[in-house]
Coordinates of C-alpha atoms and ligand atoms in Angstrom, one line a residue:
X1005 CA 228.5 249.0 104.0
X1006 CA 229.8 250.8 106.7
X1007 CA 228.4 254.3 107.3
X1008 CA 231.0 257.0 108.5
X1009 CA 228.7 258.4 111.0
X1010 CA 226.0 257.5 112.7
X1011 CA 223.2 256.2 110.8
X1012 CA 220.3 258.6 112.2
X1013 CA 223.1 261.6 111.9
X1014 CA 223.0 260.0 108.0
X1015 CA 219.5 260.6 108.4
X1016 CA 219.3 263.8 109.5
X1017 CA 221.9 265.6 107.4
X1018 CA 220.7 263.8 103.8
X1019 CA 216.8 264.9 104.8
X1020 CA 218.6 268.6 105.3
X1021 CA 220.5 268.6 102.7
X1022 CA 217.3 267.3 100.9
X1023 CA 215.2 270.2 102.1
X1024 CA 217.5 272.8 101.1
X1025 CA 217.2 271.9 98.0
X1026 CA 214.0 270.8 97.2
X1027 CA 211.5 272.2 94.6
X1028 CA 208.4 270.1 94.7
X1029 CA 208.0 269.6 98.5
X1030 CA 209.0 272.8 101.0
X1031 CA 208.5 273.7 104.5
X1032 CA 205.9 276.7 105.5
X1033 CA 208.3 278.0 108.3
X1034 CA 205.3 280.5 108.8
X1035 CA 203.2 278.0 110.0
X1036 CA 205.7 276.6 112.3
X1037 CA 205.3 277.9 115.5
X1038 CA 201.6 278.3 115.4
X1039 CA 201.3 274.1 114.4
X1040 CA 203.9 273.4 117.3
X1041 CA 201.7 275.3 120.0
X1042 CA 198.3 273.0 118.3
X1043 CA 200.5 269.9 119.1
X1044 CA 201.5 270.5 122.6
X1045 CA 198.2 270.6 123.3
X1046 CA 197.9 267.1 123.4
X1047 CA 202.1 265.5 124.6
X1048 CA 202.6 262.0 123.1
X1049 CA 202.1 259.2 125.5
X1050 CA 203.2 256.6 123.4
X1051 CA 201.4 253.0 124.2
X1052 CA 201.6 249.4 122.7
X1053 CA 198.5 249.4 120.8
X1054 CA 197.5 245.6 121.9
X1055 CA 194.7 245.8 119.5
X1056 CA 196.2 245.0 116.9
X1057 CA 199.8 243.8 118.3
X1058 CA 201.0 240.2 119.8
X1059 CA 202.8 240.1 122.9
X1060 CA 202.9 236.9 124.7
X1061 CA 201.7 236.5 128.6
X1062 CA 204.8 237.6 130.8
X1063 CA 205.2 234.1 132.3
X1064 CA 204.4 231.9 129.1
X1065 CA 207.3 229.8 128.2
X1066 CA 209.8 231.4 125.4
X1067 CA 207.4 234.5 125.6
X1068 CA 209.9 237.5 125.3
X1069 CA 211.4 235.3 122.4
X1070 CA 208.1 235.2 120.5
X1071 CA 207.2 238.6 121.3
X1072 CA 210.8 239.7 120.2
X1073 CA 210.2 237.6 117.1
X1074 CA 207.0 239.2 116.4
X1075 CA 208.2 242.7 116.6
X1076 CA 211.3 241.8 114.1
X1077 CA 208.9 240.0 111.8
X1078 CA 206.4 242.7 111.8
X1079 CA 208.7 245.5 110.4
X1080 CA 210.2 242.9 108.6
X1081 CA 207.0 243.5 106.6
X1082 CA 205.8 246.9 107.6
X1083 CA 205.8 248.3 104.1
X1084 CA 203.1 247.9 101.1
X1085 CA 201.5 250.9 101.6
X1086 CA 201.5 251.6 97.8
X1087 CA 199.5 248.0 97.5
X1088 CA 197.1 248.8 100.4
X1089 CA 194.8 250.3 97.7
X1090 CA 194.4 246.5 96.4
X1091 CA 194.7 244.8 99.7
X1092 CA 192.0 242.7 101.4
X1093 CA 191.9 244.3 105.1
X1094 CA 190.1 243.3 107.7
X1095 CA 186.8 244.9 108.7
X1096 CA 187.2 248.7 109.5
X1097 CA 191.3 247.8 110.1
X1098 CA 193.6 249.6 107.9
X1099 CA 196.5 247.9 105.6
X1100 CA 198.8 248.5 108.3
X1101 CA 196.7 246.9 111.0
X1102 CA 195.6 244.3 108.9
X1103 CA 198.7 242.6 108.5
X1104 CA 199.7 243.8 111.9
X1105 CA 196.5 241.7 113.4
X1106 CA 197.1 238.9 111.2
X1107 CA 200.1 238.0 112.0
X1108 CA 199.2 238.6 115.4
X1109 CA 196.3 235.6 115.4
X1110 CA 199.6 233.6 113.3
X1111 CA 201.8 234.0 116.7
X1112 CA 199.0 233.3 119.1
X1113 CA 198.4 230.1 117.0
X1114 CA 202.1 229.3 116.4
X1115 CA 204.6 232.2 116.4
X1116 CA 206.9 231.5 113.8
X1117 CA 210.6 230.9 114.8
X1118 CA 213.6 231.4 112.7
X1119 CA 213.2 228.1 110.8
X1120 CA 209.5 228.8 110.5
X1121 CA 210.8 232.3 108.5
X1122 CA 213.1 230.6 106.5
X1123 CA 211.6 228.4 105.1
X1124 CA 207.9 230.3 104.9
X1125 CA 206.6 229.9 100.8
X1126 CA 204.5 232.6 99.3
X1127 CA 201.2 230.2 99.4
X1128 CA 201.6 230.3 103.3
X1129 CA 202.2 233.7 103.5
X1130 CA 199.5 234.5 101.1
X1131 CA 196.8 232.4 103.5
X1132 CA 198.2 234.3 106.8
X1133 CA 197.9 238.1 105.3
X1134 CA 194.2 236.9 103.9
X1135 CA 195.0 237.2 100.4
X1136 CA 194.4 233.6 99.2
X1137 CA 191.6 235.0 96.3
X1138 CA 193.5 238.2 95.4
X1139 CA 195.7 238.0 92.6
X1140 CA 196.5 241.7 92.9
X1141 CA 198.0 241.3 96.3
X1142 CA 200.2 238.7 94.8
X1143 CA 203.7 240.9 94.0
X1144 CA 203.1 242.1 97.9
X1145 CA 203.4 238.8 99.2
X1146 CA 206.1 237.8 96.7
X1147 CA 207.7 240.7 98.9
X1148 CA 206.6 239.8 102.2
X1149 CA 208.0 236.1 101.7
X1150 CA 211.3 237.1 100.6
X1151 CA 211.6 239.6 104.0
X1152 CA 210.3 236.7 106.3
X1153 CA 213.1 234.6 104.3
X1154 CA 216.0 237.2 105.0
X1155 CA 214.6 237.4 108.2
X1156 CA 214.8 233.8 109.2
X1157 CA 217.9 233.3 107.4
X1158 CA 219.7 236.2 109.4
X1159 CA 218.7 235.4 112.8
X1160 CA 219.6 231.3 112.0
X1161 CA 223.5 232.6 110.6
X1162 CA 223.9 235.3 113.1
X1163 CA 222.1 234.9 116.1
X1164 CA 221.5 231.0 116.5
X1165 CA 217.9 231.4 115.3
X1166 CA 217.1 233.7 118.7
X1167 CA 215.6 236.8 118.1
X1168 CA 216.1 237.7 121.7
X1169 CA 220.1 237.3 120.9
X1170 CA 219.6 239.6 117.7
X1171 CA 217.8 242.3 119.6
X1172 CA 220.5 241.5 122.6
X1173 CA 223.8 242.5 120.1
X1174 CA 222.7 245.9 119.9
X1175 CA 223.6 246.0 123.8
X1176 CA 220.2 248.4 124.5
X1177 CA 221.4 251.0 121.4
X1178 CA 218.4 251.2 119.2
X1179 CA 220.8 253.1 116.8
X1180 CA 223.2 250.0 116.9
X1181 CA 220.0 247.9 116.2
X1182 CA 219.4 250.5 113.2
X1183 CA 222.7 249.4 111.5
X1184 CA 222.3 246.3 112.3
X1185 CA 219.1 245.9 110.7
X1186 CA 220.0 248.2 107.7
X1187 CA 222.5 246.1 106.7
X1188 CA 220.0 243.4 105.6
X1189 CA 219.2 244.3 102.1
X1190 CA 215.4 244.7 102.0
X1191 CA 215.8 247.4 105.1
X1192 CA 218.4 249.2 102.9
X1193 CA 216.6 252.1 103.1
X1194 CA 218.4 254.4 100.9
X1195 CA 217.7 256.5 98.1
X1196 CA 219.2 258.3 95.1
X1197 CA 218.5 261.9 95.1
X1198 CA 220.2 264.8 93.2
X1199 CA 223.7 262.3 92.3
X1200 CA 223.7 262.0 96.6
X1201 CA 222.8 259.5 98.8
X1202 CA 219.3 259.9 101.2
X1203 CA 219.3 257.7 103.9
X1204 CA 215.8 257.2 105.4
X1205 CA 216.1 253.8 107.1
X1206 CA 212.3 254.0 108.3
X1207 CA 211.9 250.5 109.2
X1208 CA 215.4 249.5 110.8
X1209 CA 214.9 252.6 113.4
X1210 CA 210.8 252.1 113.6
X1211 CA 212.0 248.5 114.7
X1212 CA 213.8 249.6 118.2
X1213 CA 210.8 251.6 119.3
X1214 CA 208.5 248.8 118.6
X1215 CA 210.5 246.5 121.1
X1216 CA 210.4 249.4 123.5
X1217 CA 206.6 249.7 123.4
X1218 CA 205.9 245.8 123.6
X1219 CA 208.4 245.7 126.2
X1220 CA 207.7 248.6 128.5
X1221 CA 210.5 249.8 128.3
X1222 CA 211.9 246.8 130.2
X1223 CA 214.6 244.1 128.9
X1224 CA 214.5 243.4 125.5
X1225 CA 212.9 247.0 125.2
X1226 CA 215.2 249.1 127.3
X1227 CA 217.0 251.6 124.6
X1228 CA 219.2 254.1 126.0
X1229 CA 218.7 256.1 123.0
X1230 CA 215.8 256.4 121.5
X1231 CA 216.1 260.1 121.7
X1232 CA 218.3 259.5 119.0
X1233 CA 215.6 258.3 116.1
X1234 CA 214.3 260.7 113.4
X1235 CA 210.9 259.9 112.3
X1236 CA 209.8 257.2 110.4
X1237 CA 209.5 258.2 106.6
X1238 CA 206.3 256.5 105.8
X1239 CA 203.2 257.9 103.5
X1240 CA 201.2 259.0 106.6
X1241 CA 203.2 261.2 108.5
X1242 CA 203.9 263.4 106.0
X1243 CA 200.6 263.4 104.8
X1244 CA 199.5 264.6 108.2
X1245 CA 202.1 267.6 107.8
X1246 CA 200.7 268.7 104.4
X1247 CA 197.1 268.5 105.6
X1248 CA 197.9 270.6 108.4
X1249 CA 199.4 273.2 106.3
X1250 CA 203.2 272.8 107.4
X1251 CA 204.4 271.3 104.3
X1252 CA 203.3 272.2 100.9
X1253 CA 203.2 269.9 97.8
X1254 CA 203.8 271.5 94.1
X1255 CA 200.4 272.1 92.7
X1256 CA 200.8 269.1 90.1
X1257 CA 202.2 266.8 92.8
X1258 CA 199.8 267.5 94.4
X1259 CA 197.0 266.7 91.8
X1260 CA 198.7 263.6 90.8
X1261 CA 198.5 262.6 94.6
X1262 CA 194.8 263.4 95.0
X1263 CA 194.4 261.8 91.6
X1264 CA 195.8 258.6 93.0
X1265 CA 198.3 258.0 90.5
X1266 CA 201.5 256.5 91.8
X1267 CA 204.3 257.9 93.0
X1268 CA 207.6 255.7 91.5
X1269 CA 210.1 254.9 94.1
X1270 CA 212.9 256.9 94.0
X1271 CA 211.4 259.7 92.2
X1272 CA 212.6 263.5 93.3
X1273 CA 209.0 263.9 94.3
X1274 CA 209.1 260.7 96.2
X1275 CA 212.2 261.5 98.2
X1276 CA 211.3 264.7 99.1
X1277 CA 207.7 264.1 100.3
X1278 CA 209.9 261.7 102.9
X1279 CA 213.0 263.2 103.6
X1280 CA 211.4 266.8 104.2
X1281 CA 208.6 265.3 106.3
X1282 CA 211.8 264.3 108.4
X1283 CA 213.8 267.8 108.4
X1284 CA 210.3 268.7 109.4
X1285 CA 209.7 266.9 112.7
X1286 CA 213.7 267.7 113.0
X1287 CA 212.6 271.1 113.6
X1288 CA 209.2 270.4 115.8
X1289 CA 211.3 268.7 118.3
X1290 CA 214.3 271.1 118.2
X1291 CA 211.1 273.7 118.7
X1292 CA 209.5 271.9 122.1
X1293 CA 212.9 271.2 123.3
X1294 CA 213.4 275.2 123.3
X1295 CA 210.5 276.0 124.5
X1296 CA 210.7 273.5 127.4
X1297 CA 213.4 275.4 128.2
X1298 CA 212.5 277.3 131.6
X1299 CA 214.0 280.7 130.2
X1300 CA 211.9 280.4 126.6
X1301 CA 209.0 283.2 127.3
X1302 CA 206.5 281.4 124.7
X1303 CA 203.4 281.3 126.8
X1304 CA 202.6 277.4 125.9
X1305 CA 205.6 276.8 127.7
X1306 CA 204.4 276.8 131.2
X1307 CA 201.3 273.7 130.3
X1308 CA 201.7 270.5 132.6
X1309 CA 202.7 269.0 129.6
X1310 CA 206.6 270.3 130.4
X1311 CA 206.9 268.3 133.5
X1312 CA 207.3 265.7 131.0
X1313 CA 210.4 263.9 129.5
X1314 CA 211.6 266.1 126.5
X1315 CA 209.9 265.2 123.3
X1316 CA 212.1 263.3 121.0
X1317 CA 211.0 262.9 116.7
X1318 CA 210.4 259.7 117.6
X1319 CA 207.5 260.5 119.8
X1320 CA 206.2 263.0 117.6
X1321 CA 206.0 260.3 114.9
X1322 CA 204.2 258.2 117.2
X1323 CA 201.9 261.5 117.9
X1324 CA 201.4 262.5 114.4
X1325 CA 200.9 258.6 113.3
X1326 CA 198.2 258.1 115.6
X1327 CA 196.9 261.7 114.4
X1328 CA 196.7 260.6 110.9
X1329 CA 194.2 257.9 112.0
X1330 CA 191.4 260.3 112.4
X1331 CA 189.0 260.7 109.9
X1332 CA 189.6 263.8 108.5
X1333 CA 193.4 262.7 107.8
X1334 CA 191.6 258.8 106.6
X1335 CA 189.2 260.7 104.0
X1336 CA 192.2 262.7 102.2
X1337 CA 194.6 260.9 99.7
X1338 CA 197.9 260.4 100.7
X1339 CA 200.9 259.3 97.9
X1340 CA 201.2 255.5 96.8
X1341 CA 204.4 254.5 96.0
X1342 CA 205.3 250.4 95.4
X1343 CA 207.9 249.9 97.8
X1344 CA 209.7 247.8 100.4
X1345 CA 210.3 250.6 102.2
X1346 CA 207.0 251.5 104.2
Ligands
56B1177 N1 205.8 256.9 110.7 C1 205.3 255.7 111.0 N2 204.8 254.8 110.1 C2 204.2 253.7 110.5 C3 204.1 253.4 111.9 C4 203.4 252.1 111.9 C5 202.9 251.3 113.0 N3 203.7 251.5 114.2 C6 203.0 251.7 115.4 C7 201.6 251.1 115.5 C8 201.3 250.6 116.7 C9 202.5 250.7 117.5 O1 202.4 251.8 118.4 C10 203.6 250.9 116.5 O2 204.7 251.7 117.0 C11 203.1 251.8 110.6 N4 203.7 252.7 109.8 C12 203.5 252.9 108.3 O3 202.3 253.6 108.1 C13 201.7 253.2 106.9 C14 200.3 252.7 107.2 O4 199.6 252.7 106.1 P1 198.0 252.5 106.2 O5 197.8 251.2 106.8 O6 197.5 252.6 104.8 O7 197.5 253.6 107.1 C15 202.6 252.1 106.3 O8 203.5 252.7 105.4 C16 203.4 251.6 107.5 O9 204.7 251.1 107.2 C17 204.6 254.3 112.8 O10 204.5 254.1 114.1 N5 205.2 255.4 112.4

């Protein structure tokens, strides 16, 4: 499926067009300028967080090919948010940085290659994501197998099994890799909203900046335009956004959220939680970029901060990700919705 435009202008005018419309989720354009002085306060310096992520010594043989191949399997799999509920995490880790650790201690015992993906069997996968005595986990892993499998089966017919030569064809455009990886059908991240088309596509663009953060920014990580990203529609970011008073829910969205009932895929309320959480970081970077601007009189404008690069949504996703770790964001329910999508 061939997109007529770029896939992150795709994003960006469906999450509009989304937003223009919506009922259940809206923006409190008050509270705009007030939350985007709060947020300068404290400029994204996005880091690898090695913590919880592989990346394989700099001289270790095949290294950048298993590092590559982690990052690729990783966000093959970066979705089950709506089964973390059920999940079996690691001590103090979240869903998220459960799976990303264990796969992590897979790769430092044997990083899988393309075969290894292919040919992975839900048993395996279940003993590597911990979930051996959890039959509720069990649809998850179902999922997780059959991305490892597409996966391993893509990089064997297209790119002679080398992730390094997958990441390589995007010739450093992470919105080439976006479209490349989008095309694969568990990262077709599109949904049907109002008779019209909403393309999210969280994890084939979260993918690019990924490889740029286990990278450095070097080789296999060197995009020349991550700039051109929109955030990453997961269940956190916009849950950050609502409890921080820039987007508002519906008042029984909202209950059914706190409630913990699930939110189907799909859903209106589903789409717009995500694709309004996107128009909304549209405008908090279209908001620093103008006041960056030397001729802007808004007072926050002359902070250190500015001698930075411009902030792009992709680093304030990575800001307002890490963000939502804190407690306060932790203790407050966020929607649940069973998907492949994050
Ligand atoms: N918007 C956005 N969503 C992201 C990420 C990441 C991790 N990436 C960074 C982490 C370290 C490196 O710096 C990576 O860059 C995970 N997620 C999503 O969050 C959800 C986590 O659910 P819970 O575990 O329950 O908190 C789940 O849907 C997962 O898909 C991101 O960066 N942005």
């Amino acid at each position: 499926m061939q997109l007529p435009t770029s896939l992150t202008d795709r994003v960006r005018s469906d999450c509009a067009a989304v937003a223009a419309q919506s009922e259940l989720v809206t923006i409190d354009g008050e509270r705009l300028p007030a939350y985007l002085a709060e947020l300068r306060r404290t400029p994204p310096d996005p880091q690898y967080d090695a913590a919880h992520h592989y990346r394989a010594a700099a001289a270790a043989p095949d290294g950048a090919e298993h590092t590559a191949g982690y990052v690729l399997a990783l966000d093959a799999i970066n979705f089950g948010s709506g089964y973390f509920p059920s999940l079996h995490k690691l001590p103090g880790a979240s869903g998220y940085h459960t799976v990303a650790a264990l796969l992590t201690q897979q790769f430092d015992e044997s990083p899988w290659r393309a075969a290894d993906l292919a040919g992975l069997t839900v048993v395996q996968v279940t003993n590597t994501f911990g979930q051996r005595d959890n039959p509720e986990a069990s649809e998850l892993m179902e999922l997780f197998t059959a991305a490892l499998n597409e996966l391993g089966d893509w990089l064997l017919r297209e790119h002679d099994g080398s992730a390094l030569r997958a990441v390589d064809a995007a010739g450093g455009s992470a919105e080439t890799l976006a479209q490349q990886l989008f095309q694969l059908p568990t990262w077709a991240d599109v949904s049907e909203y109002r008779g019209r088309q909403v393309h999210l596509a969280k994890r084939a663009q979260l993918t690019a900046v990924d490889l740029a953060l286990a990278f450095d920014g070097a080789g296999p990580g060197s995009f020349y335009d991550l700039h051109r990203l929109t955030m990453f529609a997961d269940n956190l970011v916009p849950h950050v956004l609502r409890t921080d008073g820039l987007l508002r829910y519906h008042p029984e969205l909202a209950e059914q959220i706190n409630a913990g009932r699930p939110i189907p895929a799909g859903s209106a309320a589903e789409v717009e939680i995500r694709a309004v959480a996107v128009h909304a970081v549209e405008l908090l970077a279209a908001g620093w970029r103008s006041s960056d601007d030397p001729a802007s009189d808004d007072p926050a404008s002359d902070s250190a901060a500015d001698e930075q690069r411009p902030v792009s949504a992709a680093d304030l996703d990575y800001l307002l990700w890490n963000r939502g770790q804190q407690p306060r964001y932790r203790a407050l329910p966020r929607h649940r919705t069973r998907t492949t999508n994050y």
